[in-house]
PDB file of C-alpha atoms in Angstrom:
ATOM      1  CA  TYR A   1      92.121  93.060  95.464  1.00  0.00           C
ATOM      2  CA  MET A   2      89.250  92.600  97.896  1.00  0.00           C
ATOM      3  CA  TYR A   3      87.766  89.159  98.556  1.00  0.00           C
ATOM      4  CA  SER A   4      84.520  90.350  97.072  1.00  0.00           C
ATOM      5  CA  GLN A   5      86.326  91.136  93.787  1.00  0.00           C
ATOM      6  CA  CYS A   6      88.728  88.259  93.696  1.00  0.00           C
ATOM      7  CA  ASN A   7      88.108  85.507  96.240  1.00  0.00           C
ATOM      8  CA  ASP A   8      91.201  83.466  95.579  1.00  0.00           C
ATOM      9  CA  LEU A   9      93.971  85.923  96.424  1.00  0.00           C
ATOM     10  CA  TRP A  10      94.082  84.457 100.048  1.00  0.00           C
ATOM     11  CA  ARG A  11      95.825  81.492  98.303  1.00  0.00           C
ATOM     12  CA  THR A  12      98.687  83.492  96.981  1.00  0.00           C
ATOM     13  CA  PRO A  13     101.764  84.260  99.027  1.00  0.00           C
ATOM     14  CA  HIS A  14     101.790  88.003  98.189  1.00  0.00           C
ATOM     15  CA  TYR A  15     104.142  90.013 100.249  1.00  0.00           C
ATOM     16  CA  PRO A  16     104.209  91.641 102.678  1.00  0.00           C
ATOM     17  CA  PHE A  17     100.841  90.291 103.861  1.00  0.00           C
ATOM     18  CA  HIS A  18     102.035  86.654 103.423  1.00  0.00           C
ATOM     19  CA  SER A  19     104.624  87.363 106.162  1.00  0.00           C
ATOM     20  CA  VAL A  20     101.886  88.690 108.456  1.00  0.00           C
ATOM     21  CA  LYS A  21      99.854  85.450 107.984  1.00  0.00           C
ATOM     22  CA  GLN A  22     102.846  83.157 108.556  1.00  0.00           C
ATOM     23  CA  GLY A  23     103.801  85.119 111.626  1.00  0.00           C
ATOM     24  CA  ALA A  24     100.232  84.676 113.049  1.00  0.00           C
ATOM     25  CA  MET A  25     100.259  81.025 112.314  1.00  0.00           C
ATOM     26  CA  LEU A  26     103.636  80.608 113.861  1.00  0.00           C
ATOM     27  CA  PHE A  27     102.406  82.422 116.942  1.00  0.00           C
ATOM     28  CA  CYS A  28      99.410  80.051 117.169  1.00  0.00           C
ATOM     29  CA  ASP A  29     101.752  77.021 116.835  1.00  0.00           C
ATOM     30  CA  PHE A  30     103.931  78.420 119.500  1.00  0.00           C
ATOM     31  CA  ILE A  31     101.054  79.092 121.994  1.00  0.00           C
ATOM     32  CA  GLU A  32      99.663  75.661 121.293  1.00  0.00           C
ATOM     33  CA  ASP A  33     102.964  73.873 121.685  1.00  0.00           C
ATOM     34  CA  LEU A  34     103.530  75.592 125.068  1.00  0.00           C
ATOM     35  CA  GLY A  35     100.534  73.637 126.406  1.00  0.00           C
ATOM     36  CA  PHE A  36      99.583  76.199 129.041  1.00  0.00           C
ATOM     37  CA  GLY A  37      95.975  76.496 127.764  1.00  0.00           C
ATOM     38  CA  ASP A  38      96.612  79.998 126.493  1.00  0.00           C
ATOM     39  CA  GLU A  39      93.905  81.364 124.215  1.00  0.00           C
ATOM     40  CA  VAL A  40      94.046  83.433 121.105  1.00  0.00           C
ATOM     41  CA  GLY A  41      91.634  85.477 118.936  1.00  0.00           C
ATOM     42  CA  ALA A  42      91.983  87.352 115.693  1.00  0.00           C
ATOM     43  CA  VAL A  43      90.993  90.905 114.683  1.00  0.00           C
ATOM     44  CA  SER A  44      91.426  92.382 111.207  1.00  0.00           C
ATOM     45  CA  PHE A  45      91.661  96.062 110.462  1.00  0.00           C
ATOM     46  CA  ASP A  46      91.545  98.191 107.342  1.00  0.00           C
ATOM     47  CA  VAL A  47      89.383 101.304 107.198  1.00  0.00           C
ATOM     48  CA  ASN A  48      87.328  99.487 109.863  1.00  0.00           C
ATOM     49  CA  SER A  49      88.087  96.671 112.239  1.00  0.00           C
ATOM     50  CA  ARG A  50      86.203  93.427 113.186  1.00  0.00           C
ATOM     51  CA  ARG A  51      86.613  90.306 115.087  1.00  0.00           C
ATOM     52  CA  GLU A  52      87.502  87.382 112.863  1.00  0.00           C
ATOM     53  CA  GLU A  53      85.153  84.660 114.067  1.00  0.00           C
ATOM     54  CA  THR A  54      83.803  82.756 110.997  1.00  0.00           C
ATOM     55  CA  LEU A  55      84.940  81.007 107.913  1.00  0.00           C
ATOM     56  CA  GLY A  56      82.270  79.723 105.515  1.00  0.00           C
ATOM     57  CA  TYR A  57      83.995  78.895 102.272  1.00  0.00           C
ATOM     58  CA  ASP A  58      86.487  76.576 100.770  1.00  0.00           C
ATOM     59  CA  GLY A  59      84.868  73.653 102.504  1.00  0.00           C
ATOM     60  CA  TYR A  60      84.998  75.155 106.006  1.00  0.00           C
ATOM     61  CA  ASN A  61      82.080  75.974 108.334  1.00  0.00           C
ATOM     62  CA  ILE A  62      83.904  77.585 111.261  1.00  0.00           C
ATOM     63  CA  ASN A  63      82.047  79.806 113.774  1.00  0.00           C
ATOM     64  CA  ILE A  64      83.854  80.721 117.006  1.00  0.00           C
ATOM     65  CA  ALA A  65      81.624  83.772 117.654  1.00  0.00           C
ATOM     66  CA  SER A  66      80.390  82.456 120.870  1.00  0.00           C
ATOM     67  CA  ASN A  67      83.957  82.153 122.173  1.00  0.00           C
ATOM     68  CA  PRO A  68      86.224  84.282 119.926  1.00  0.00           C
ATOM     69  CA  VAL A  69      89.146  84.122 122.290  1.00  0.00           C
ATOM     70  CA  CYS A  70      89.762  80.424 122.637  1.00  0.00           C
ATOM     71  CA  ASN A  71      92.169  77.572 122.466  1.00  0.00           C
ATOM     72  CA  ASP A  72      90.773  76.326 119.193  1.00  0.00           C
ATOM     73  CA  TYR A  73      94.047  77.115 117.482  1.00  0.00           C
ATOM     74  CA  GLU A  74      93.252  75.330 114.293  1.00  0.00           C
ATOM     75  CA  SER A  75      90.039  77.284 113.674  1.00  0.00           C
ATOM     76  CA  VAL A  76      91.871  80.529 114.323  1.00  0.00           C
ATOM     77  CA  ARG A  77      94.687  79.402 111.952  1.00  0.00           C
ATOM     78  CA  GLN A  78      92.204  78.571 109.247  1.00  0.00           C
ATOM     79  CA  ILE A  79      90.415  81.882 109.545  1.00  0.00           C
ATOM     80  CA  ILE A  80      93.677  83.736 109.290  1.00  0.00           C
ATOM     81  CA  ARG A  81      94.925  81.571 106.437  1.00  0.00           C
ATOM     82  CA  HIS A  82      91.845  82.505 104.483  1.00  0.00           C
ATOM     83  CA  ARG A  83      92.244  86.228 104.638  1.00  0.00           C
ATOM     84  CA  GLN A  84      94.027  88.311 102.072  1.00  0.00           C
ATOM     85  CA  ALA A  85      95.489  91.818 102.085  1.00  0.00           C
ATOM     86  CA  ALA A  86      92.557  94.282 101.655  1.00  0.00           C
ATOM     87  CA  HIS A  87      90.183  91.326 102.322  1.00  0.00           C
ATOM     88  CA  TYR A  88      87.330  93.753 103.127  1.00  0.00           C
ATOM     89  CA  SER A  89      88.773  97.111 102.017  1.00  0.00           C
ATOM     90  CA  SER A  90      92.087  98.949 101.707  1.00  0.00           C
ATOM     91  CA  ASN A  91      93.928 101.143 104.197  1.00  0.00           C
ATOM     92  CA  THR A  92      95.306 100.355 107.631  1.00  0.00           C
ATOM     93  CA  ASN A  93      93.518 101.683 110.697  1.00  0.00           C
ATOM     94  CA  THR A  94      95.863 100.290 113.324  1.00  0.00           C
ATOM     95  CA  GLY A  95      94.188 102.272 116.022  1.00  0.00           C
ATOM     96  CA  ALA A  96      90.793 100.679 115.274  1.00  0.00           C
ATOM     97  CA  GLY A  97      92.427  97.222 115.308  1.00  0.00           C
ATOM     98  CA  ILE A  98      93.864  97.981 118.806  1.00  0.00           C
ATOM     99  CA  VAL A  99      90.392  99.159 120.061  1.00  0.00           C
ATOM    100  CA  CYS A 100      88.740  96.145 118.568  1.00  0.00           C
ATOM    101  CA  GLY A 101      91.221  93.726 120.017  1.00  0.00           C
ATOM    102  CA  LYS A 102      91.071  95.350 123.526  1.00  0.00           C
ATOM    103  CA  LEU A 103      87.195  95.138 123.498  1.00  0.00           C
ATOM    104  CA  MET A 104      87.395  91.509 122.382  1.00  0.00           C
ATOM    105  CA  LEU A 105      89.777  90.708 125.283  1.00  0.00           C
ATOM    106  CA  ASP A 106      87.689  92.807 127.756  1.00  0.00           C
ATOM    107  CA  ASP A 107      84.702  90.556 126.912  1.00  0.00           C
ATOM    108  CA  SER A 108      86.653  87.302 127.084  1.00  0.00           C
ATOM    109  CA  LYS A 109      89.733  87.540 129.354  1.00  0.00           C
ATOM    110  CA  ARG A 110      90.120  85.115 132.195  1.00  0.00           C
ATOM    111  CA  LEU A 111      90.961  86.139 135.749  1.00  0.00           C
ATOM    112  CA  GLY A 112      94.597  86.005 136.500  1.00  0.00           C
ATOM    113  CA  THR A 113      95.758  86.253 132.892  1.00  0.00           C
ATOM    114  CA  GLN A 114      97.801  89.065 131.283  1.00  0.00           C
ATOM    115  CA  PRO A 115      95.816  90.454 128.336  1.00  0.00           C
ATOM    116  CA  THR A 116      98.228  90.838 125.408  1.00  0.00           C
ATOM    117  CA  LEU A 117      97.706  92.338 121.955  1.00  0.00           C
ATOM    118  CA  LEU A 118      99.998  91.168 119.227  1.00  0.00           C
ATOM    119  CA  ILE A 119      99.716  93.723 116.530  1.00  0.00           C
ATOM    120  CA  MET A 120     100.707  92.551 113.027  1.00  0.00           C
ATOM    121  CA  THR A 121     100.418  94.700 109.983  1.00  0.00           C
ATOM    122  CA  ASP A 122     101.686  94.865 106.448  1.00  0.00           C
ATOM    123  CA  GLY A 123     101.909  98.694 106.404  1.00  0.00           C
ATOM    124  CA  LEU A 124     101.861 101.985 108.109  1.00  0.00           C
ATOM    125  CA  PRO A 125      98.632 103.390 109.506  1.00  0.00           C
ATOM    126  CA  THR A 126      96.726 105.043 106.734  1.00  0.00           C
ATOM    127  CA  ALA A 127      93.317 105.489 108.294  1.00  0.00           C
ATOM    128  CA  GLN A 128      91.797 106.622 111.631  1.00  0.00           C
ATOM    129  CA  ASP A 129      88.485 106.781 113.312  1.00  0.00           C
ATOM    130  CA  SER A 130      86.845 110.184 113.240  1.00  0.00           C
ATOM    131  CA  GLY A 131      86.314 112.579 116.077  1.00  0.00           C
ATOM    132  CA  TRP A 132      89.306 111.713 118.301  1.00  0.00           C
ATOM    133  CA  THR A 133      91.717 114.097 120.034  1.00  0.00           C
ATOM    134  CA  PHE A 134      94.882 113.518 121.922  1.00  0.00           C
ATOM    135  CA  PRO A 135      94.410 113.307 125.721  1.00  0.00           C
ATOM    136  CA  SER A 136      95.420 116.467 127.531  1.00  0.00           C
ATOM    137  CA  ASN A 137      98.326 114.708 129.257  1.00  0.00           C
ATOM    138  CA  TRP A 138      99.969 113.555 126.024  1.00  0.00           C
ATOM    139  CA  ASP A 139     103.725 114.335 126.177  1.00  0.00           C
ATOM    140  CA  TRP A 140     105.978 113.160 123.303  1.00  0.00           C
ATOM    141  CA  ASN A 141     109.004 113.778 125.495  1.00  0.00           C
ATOM    142  CA  ALA A 142     107.880 111.609 128.292  1.00  0.00           C
ATOM    143  CA  LEU A 143     106.481 108.792 126.088  1.00  0.00           C
ATOM    144  CA  PHE A 144     109.263 108.573 123.464  1.00  0.00           C
ATOM    145  CA  ASP A 145     112.559 109.539 125.163  1.00  0.00           C
ATOM    146  CA  TYR A 146     114.467 106.367 124.694  1.00  0.00           C
ATOM    147  CA  ASP A 147     117.944 107.650 125.541  1.00  0.00           C
ATOM    148  CA  GLY A 148     117.047 109.584 128.676  1.00  0.00           C
ATOM    149  CA  ASP A 149     117.955 113.087 127.363  1.00  0.00           C
ATOM    150  CA  GLY A 150     114.491 114.537 128.060  1.00  0.00           C
ATOM    151  CA  VAL A 151     113.770 114.895 124.313  1.00  0.00           C
ATOM    152  CA  ALA A 152     111.557 112.586 122.300  1.00  0.00           C
ATOM    153  CA  ASP A 153     113.453 110.336 119.995  1.00  0.00           C
ATOM    154  CA  TYR A 154     110.259 109.745 117.981  1.00  0.00           C
ATOM    155  CA  THR A 155     107.496 112.197 116.956  1.00  0.00           C
ATOM    156  CA  THR A 156     105.208 112.327 114.002  1.00  0.00           C
ATOM    157  CA  SER A 157     102.760 114.742 112.571  1.00  0.00           C
ATOM    158  CA  ASP A 158     101.004 111.954 110.623  1.00  0.00           C
ATOM    159  CA  THR A 159      97.570 111.817 112.216  1.00  0.00           C
ATOM    160  CA  ASP A 160      96.917 108.179 111.270  1.00  0.00           C
ATOM    161  CA  SER A 161     100.100 107.128 113.145  1.00  0.00           C
ATOM    162  CA  MET A 162      99.161 109.465 116.001  1.00  0.00           C
ATOM    163  CA  TYR A 163      95.792 107.852 116.297  1.00  0.00           C
ATOM    164  CA  ALA A 164      97.367 104.401 116.451  1.00  0.00           C
ATOM    165  CA  LEU A 165      99.893 105.514 119.088  1.00  0.00           C
ATOM    166  CA  MET A 166      97.172 107.093 121.189  1.00  0.00           C
ATOM    167  CA  ARG A 167      95.087 103.817 121.120  1.00  0.00           C
ATOM    168  CA  ALA A 168      98.216 101.764 121.942  1.00  0.00           C
ATOM    169  CA  LYS A 169      98.945 103.993 124.971  1.00  0.00           C
ATOM    170  CA  GLU A 170      95.292 103.698 126.115  1.00  0.00           C
ATOM    171  CA  ALA A 171      95.600  99.946 126.017  1.00  0.00           C
ATOM    172  CA  VAL A 172      98.918  99.904 127.913  1.00  0.00           C
ATOM    173  CA  ASP A 173      97.514 102.274 130.519  1.00  0.00           C
ATOM    174  CA  ALA A 174      94.656  99.805 131.001  1.00  0.00           C
ATOM    175  CA  GLY A 175      97.114  96.978 131.763  1.00  0.00           C
ATOM    176  CA  TYR A 176      97.443  95.409 128.285  1.00  0.00           C
ATOM    177  CA  THR A 177     100.803  94.248 126.995  1.00  0.00           C
ATOM    178  CA  ILE A 178     101.425  95.064 123.384  1.00  0.00           C
TER     179      ILE A 178
END
């Protein structure tokens, strides 16, 4: 299922990943159509995470590494279009994707802009980085009490999901919109 094993699966509309790709392309179309000069970048995450900056097959020679958050929407669309589920490896380390996206924006964001992470995944978190712990001020009741009764409406004991939530909270606390 990885690109190194079967390099044509990116061409197939396999679900649910096809929906993720379609959504990402629709988002690029929307941002481009707005005409405000907004910039986009792409990060992929599996067991690891990485900036998606190059495409060197299927007749393309795209390299946006010098400016990975850019308004070259067509290059970003092509890079996304040419990825497949489990492109590099399996699993879903959503927390690592959030960290990588935040770092990419930290390196590239423009003054006066609102850094935003749009997280798109085809599955639940199934991996995490090693060596992490919840911050001492983590409070499920404060963070996930949606109906105001003082009790969390969502909790989990799944450590992969906990890691993703912790990384999302860190990004929000740093001023990012998710």
